[in-house]
mmCIF file of C-alpha atoms in Angstrom:
data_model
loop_
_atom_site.group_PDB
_atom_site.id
_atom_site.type_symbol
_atom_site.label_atom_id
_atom_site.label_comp_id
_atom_site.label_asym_id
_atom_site.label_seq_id
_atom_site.Cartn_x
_atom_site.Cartn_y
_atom_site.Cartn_z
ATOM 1 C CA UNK A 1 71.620 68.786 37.395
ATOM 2 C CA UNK A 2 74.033 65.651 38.434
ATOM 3 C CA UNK A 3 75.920 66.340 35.094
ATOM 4 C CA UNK A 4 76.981 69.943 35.648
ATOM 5 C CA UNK A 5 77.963 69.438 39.177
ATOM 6 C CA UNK A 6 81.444 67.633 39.436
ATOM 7 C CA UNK A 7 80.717 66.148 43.082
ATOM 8 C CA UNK A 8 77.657 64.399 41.864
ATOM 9 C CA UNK A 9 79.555 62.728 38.777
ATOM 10 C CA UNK A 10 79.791 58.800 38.676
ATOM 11 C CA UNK A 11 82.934 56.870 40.026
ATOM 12 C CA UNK A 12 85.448 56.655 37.197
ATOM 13 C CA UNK A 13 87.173 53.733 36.399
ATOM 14 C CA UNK A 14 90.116 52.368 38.892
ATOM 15 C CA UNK A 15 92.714 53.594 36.959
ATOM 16 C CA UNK A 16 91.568 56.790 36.484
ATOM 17 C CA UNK A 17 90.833 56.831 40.803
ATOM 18 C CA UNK A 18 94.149 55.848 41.593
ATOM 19 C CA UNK A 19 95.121 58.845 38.341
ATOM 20 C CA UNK A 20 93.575 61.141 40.395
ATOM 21 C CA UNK A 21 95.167 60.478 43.673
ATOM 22 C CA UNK A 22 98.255 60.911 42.115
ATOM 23 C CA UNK A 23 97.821 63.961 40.160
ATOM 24 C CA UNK A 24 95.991 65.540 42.789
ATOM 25 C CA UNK A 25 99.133 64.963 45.746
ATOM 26 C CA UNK A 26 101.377 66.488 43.218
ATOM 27 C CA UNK A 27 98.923 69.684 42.194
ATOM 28 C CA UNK A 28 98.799 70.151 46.228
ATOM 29 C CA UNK A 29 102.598 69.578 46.301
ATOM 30 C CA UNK A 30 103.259 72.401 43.765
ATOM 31 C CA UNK A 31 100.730 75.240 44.811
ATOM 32 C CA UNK A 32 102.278 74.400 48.550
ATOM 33 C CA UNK A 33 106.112 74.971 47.023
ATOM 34 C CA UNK A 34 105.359 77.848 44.757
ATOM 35 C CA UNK A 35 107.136 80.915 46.541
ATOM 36 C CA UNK A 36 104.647 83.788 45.052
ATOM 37 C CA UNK A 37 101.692 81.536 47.464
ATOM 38 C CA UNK A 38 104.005 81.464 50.140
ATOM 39 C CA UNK A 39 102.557 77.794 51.349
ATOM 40 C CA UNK A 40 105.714 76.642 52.369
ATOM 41 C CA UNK A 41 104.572 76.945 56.620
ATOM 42 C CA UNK A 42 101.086 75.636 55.685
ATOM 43 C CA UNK A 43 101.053 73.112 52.983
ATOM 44 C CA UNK A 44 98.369 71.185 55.566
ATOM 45 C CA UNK A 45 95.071 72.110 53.707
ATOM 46 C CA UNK A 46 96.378 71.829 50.161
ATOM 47 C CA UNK A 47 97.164 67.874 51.110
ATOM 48 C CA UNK A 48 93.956 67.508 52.963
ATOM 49 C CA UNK A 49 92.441 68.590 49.819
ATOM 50 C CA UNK A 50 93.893 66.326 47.955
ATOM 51 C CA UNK A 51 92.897 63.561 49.890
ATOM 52 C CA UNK A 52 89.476 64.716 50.454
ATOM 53 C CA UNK A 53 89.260 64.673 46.088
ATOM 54 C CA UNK A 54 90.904 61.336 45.848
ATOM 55 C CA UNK A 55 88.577 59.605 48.607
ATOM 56 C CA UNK A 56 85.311 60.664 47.348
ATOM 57 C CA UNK A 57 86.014 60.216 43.285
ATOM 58 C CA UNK A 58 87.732 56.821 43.840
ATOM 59 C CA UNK A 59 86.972 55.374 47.179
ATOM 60 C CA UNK A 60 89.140 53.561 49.859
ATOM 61 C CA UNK A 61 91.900 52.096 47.788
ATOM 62 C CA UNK A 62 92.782 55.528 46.141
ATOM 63 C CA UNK A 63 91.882 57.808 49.322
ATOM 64 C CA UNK A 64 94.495 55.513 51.041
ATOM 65 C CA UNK A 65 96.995 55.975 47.784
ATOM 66 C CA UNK A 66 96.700 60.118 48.206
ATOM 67 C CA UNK A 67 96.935 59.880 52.086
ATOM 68 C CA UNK A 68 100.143 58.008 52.204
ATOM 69 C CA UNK A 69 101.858 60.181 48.974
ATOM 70 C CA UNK A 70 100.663 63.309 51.374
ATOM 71 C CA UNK A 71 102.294 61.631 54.249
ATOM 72 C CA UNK A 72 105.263 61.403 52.048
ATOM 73 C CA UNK A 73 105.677 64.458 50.360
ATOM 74 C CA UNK A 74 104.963 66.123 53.575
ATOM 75 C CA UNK A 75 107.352 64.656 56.193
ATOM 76 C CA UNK A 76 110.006 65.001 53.206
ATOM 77 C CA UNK A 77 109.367 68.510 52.070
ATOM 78 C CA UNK A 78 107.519 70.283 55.149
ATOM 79 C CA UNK A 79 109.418 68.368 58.056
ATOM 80 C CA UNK A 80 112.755 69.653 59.629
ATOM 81 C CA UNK A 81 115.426 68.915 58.571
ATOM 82 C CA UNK A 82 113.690 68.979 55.004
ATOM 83 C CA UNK A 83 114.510 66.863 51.996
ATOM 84 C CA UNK A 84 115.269 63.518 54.000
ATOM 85 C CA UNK A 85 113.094 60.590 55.036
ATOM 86 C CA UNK A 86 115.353 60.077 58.027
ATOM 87 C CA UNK A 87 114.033 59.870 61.671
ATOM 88 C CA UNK A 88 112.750 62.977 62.969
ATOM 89 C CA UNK A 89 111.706 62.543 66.540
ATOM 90 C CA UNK A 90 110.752 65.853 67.172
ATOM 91 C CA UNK A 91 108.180 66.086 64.781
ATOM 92 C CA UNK A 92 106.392 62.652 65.172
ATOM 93 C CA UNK A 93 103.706 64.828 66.913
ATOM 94 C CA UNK A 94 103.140 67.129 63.835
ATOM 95 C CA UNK A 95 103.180 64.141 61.411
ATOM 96 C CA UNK A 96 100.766 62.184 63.714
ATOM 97 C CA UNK A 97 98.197 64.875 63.823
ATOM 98 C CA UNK A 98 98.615 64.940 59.850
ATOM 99 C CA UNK A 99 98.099 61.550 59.390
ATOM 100 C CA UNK A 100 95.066 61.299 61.610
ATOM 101 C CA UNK A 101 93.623 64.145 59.752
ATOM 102 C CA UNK A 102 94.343 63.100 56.066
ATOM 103 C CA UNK A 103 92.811 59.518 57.662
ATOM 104 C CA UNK A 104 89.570 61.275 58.973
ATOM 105 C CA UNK A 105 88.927 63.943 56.233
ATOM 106 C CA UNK A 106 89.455 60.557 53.835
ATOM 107 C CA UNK A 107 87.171 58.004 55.652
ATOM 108 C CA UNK A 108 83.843 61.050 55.956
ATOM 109 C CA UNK A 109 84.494 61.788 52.059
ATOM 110 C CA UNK A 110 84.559 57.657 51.556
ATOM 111 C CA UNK A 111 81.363 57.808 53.506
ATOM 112 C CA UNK A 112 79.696 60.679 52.529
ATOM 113 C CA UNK A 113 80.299 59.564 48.980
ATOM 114 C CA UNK A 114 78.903 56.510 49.819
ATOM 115 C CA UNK A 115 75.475 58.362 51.338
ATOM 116 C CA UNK A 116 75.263 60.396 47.682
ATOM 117 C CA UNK A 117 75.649 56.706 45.992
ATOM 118 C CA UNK A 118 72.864 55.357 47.648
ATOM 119 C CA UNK A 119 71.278 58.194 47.405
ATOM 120 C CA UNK A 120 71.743 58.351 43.597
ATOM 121 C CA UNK A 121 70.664 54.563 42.935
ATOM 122 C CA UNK A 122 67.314 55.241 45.269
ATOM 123 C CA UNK A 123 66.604 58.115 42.957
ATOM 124 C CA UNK A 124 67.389 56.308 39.601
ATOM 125 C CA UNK A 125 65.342 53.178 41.176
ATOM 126 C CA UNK A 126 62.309 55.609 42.147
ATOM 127 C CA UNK A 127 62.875 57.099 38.770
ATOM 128 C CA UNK A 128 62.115 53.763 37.238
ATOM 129 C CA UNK A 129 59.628 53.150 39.402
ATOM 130 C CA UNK A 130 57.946 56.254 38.625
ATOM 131 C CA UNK A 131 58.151 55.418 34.604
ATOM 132 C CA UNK A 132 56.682 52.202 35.767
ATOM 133 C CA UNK A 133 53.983 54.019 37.450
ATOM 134 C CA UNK A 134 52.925 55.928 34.709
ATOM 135 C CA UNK A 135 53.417 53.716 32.117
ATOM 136 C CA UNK A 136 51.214 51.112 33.757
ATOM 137 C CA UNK A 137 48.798 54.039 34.771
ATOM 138 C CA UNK A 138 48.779 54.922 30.657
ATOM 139 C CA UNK A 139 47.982 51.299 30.076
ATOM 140 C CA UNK A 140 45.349 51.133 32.572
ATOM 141 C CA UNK A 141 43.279 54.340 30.854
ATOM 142 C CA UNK A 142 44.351 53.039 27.686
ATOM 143 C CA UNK A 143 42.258 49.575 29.246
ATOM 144 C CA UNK A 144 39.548 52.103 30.797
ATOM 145 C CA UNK A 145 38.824 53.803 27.760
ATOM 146 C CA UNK A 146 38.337 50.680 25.782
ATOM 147 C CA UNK A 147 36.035 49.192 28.417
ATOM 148 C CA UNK A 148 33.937 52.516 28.458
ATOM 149 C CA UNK A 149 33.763 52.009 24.886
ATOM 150 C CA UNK A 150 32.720 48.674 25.078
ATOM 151 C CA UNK A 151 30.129 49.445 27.800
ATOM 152 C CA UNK A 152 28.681 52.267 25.547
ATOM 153 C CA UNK A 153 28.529 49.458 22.796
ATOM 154 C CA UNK A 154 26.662 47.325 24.772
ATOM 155 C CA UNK A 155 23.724 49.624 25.946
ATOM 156 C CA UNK A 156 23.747 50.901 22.632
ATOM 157 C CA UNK A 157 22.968 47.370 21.578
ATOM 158 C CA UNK A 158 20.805 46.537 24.190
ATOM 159 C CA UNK A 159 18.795 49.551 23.301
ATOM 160 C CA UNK A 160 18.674 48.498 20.145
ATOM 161 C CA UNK A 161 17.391 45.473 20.892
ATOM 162 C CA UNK A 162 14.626 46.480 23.336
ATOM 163 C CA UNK A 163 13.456 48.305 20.475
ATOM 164 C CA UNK A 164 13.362 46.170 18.076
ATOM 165 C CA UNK A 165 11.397 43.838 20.401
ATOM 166 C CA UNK A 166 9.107 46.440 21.627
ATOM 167 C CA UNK A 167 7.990 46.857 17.810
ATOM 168 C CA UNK A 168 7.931 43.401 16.984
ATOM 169 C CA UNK A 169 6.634 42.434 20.004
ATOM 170 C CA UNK A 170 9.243 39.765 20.616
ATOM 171 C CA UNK A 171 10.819 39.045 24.342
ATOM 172 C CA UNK A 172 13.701 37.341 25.323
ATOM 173 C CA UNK A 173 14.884 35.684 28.389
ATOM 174 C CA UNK A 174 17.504 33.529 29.603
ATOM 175 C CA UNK A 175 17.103 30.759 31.652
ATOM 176 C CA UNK A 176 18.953 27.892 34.268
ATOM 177 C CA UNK A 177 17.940 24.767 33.152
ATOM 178 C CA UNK A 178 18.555 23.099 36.353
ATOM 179 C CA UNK A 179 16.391 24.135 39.040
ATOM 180 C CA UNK A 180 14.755 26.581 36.407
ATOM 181 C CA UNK A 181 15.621 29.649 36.992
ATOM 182 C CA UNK A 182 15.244 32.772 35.068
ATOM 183 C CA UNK A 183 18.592 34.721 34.715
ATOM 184 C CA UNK A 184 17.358 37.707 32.326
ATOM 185 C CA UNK A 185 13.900 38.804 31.065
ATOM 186 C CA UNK A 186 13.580 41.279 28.518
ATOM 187 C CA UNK A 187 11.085 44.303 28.883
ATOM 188 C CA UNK A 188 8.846 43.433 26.384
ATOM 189 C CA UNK A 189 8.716 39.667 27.833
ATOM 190 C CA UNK A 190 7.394 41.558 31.281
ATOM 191 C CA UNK A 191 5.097 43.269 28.719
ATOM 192 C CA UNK A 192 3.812 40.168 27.318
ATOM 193 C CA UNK A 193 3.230 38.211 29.956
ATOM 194 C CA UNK A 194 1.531 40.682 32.394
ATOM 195 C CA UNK A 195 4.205 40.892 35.170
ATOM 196 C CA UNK A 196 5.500 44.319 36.396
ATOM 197 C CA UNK A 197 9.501 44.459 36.551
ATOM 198 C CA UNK A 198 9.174 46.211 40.056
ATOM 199 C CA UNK A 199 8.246 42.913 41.054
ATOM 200 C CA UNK A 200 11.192 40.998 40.649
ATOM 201 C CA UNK A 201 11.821 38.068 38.201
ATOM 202 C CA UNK A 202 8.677 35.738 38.336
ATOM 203 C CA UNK A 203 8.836 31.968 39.982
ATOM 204 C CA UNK A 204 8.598 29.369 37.401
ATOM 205 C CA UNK A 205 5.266 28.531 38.811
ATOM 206 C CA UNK A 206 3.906 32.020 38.508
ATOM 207 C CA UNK A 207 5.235 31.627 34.710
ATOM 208 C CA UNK A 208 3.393 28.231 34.502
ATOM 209 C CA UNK A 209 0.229 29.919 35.683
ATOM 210 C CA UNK A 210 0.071 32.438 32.695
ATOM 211 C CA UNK A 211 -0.204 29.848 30.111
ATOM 212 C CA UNK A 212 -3.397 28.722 29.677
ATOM 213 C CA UNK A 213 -4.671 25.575 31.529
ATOM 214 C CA UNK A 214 -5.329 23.680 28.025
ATOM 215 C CA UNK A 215 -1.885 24.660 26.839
ATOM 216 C CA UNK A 216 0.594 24.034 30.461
ATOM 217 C CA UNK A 217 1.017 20.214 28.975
ATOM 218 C CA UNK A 218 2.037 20.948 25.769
ATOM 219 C CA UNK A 219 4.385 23.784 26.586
ATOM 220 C CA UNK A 220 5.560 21.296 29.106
ATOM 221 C CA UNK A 221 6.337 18.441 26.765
ATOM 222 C CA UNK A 222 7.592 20.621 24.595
ATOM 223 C CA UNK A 223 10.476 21.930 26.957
ATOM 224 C CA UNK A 224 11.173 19.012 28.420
ATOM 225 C CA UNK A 225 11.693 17.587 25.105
ATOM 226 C CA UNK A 226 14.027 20.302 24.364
ATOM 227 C CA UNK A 227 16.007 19.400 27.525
ATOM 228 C CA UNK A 228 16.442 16.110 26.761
ATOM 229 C CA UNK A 229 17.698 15.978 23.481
ATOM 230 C CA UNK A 230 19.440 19.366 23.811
ATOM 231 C CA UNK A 231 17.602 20.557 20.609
ATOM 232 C CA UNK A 232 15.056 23.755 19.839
ATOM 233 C CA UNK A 233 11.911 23.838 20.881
ATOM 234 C CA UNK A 234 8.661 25.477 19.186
ATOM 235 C CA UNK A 235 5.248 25.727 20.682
ATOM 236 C CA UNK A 236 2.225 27.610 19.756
ATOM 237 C CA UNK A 237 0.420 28.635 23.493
ATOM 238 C CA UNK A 238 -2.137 31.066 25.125
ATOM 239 C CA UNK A 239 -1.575 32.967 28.168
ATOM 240 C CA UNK A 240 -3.489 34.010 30.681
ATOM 241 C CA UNK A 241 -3.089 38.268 31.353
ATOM 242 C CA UNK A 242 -4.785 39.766 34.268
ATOM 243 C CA UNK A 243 -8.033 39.850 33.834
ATOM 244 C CA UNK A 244 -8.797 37.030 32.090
ATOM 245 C CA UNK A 245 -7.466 38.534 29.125
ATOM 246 C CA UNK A 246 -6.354 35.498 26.502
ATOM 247 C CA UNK A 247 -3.268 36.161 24.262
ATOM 248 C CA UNK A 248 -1.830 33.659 21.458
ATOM 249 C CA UNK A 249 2.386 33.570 21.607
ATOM 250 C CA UNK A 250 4.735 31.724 19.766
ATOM 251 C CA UNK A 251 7.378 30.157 21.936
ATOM 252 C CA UNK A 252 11.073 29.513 20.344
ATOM 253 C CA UNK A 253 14.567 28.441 22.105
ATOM 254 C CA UNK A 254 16.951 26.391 22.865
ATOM 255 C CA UNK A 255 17.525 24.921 26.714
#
């Protein structure tokens, strides 16, 4: 749309502006003295025109330039007695009123050319913005779609490995060693030692009461061994289920 319509176009170059101004005082000058238009009593609008072009494609400097070859051409063509750049007293009213129109018509095109300028660069800038926008908004699904992917990875894996642990009858569980605190049981840990999930991750001294009385020491050493020389730890103990039920585990890890 701004390419097909001329008053929309960018500013040409300087020399082109002040081209313009130039060419466009002399196209009004013409029309205005062509008998078949018969101009000759009005040649007003043509200059204001001309003016009014120059001002908005080249700014100030060639508004200005087209004003004062208007002001020219008219008080030496238009102004009694015509063809002479003497005084003419009489018409210093006429001329005035030109000038202050070719000056007003000039400075609302400078203006109002300055309005569709700013107007332009806001839309190129929210243009870029806008590419911006969506670019970043591609990148971001681009991120979201990986992550669901990744997410659907993990539970797939952590399905995986509740099952293989429910058939082996393996648990897992993760553990602070300071203050010894249980981060993550596995299902089939709650399973094995007796405790119901509902209930929230067991105290470490409601895990010390499921292993078997006989056994607490040697589990005990055995961690605290583990601990201290940051190694693996192995230990064959009983626990105690509800009921008095007595099961043999093997215990594995590293602290």
């Amino acid at each position: 749309m701004p390419r097909s319509n001329p008053l929309l176009w960018p500013k040409p170059p300087a020399i082109w502006s002040y081209g313009v101004a130039v060419l466009s005082v002399a196209a009004a000058l013409l029309i205005s003295r062509w008998p078949p238009l018969h101009l000759q009593d009005s040649p007003v609008s043509l200059f204001l025109c001309a003016v009014i072009l120059s001002a908005w494609f080249g700014g100030v400097w060639p508004g200005l330039l087209a004003t004062t070859l208007s002001a020219l051409s008219f008080y030496y063509y238009f102004l009694p007695p015509i063809y002479s750049l003497d005084a003419k007293p009489e018409e210093i009213p006429r001329f005035a009123i030109f000038m202050l129109s070719a000056l007003f018509v000039g400075s609302l095109s400078v203006a109002q050319r300055s309005v569709t300028e700013s107007l332009r660069r806001a839309r190129d800038d929210l243009k870029g913005t806008v590419q911006e926008l969506q670019s970043t908004n591609e990148a971001l699904q681009a991120v979201s779609c990986e992550r669901e992917r990744a997410e659907e990875s993990l539970r797939r894996s952590e399905s995986y490995l509740a099952e293989a642990q429910r058939l082996t009858h393996t648990g897992s569980w993760v553990w602070q060693v300071a203050g010894r605190i249980a981060l993550h049981l596995s299902d089939e840990w709650y399973r094995i030692y007796g405790f119901d999930q509902e209930d929230g991750i067991p105290t470490w001294e409601q895990r010390l009461q499921r292993i078997h009385p006989e056994d607490r020491v040697k589990w005990q050493e055995a961690l605290d061994r583990a601990i201290g020389e940051n190694s693996d730890y192995e230990v064959e103990v009983r626990i105690l289920l509800p009921g008095g039920t007595v099961k043999h585990i093997h215990s594995v890890g590293h602290p």
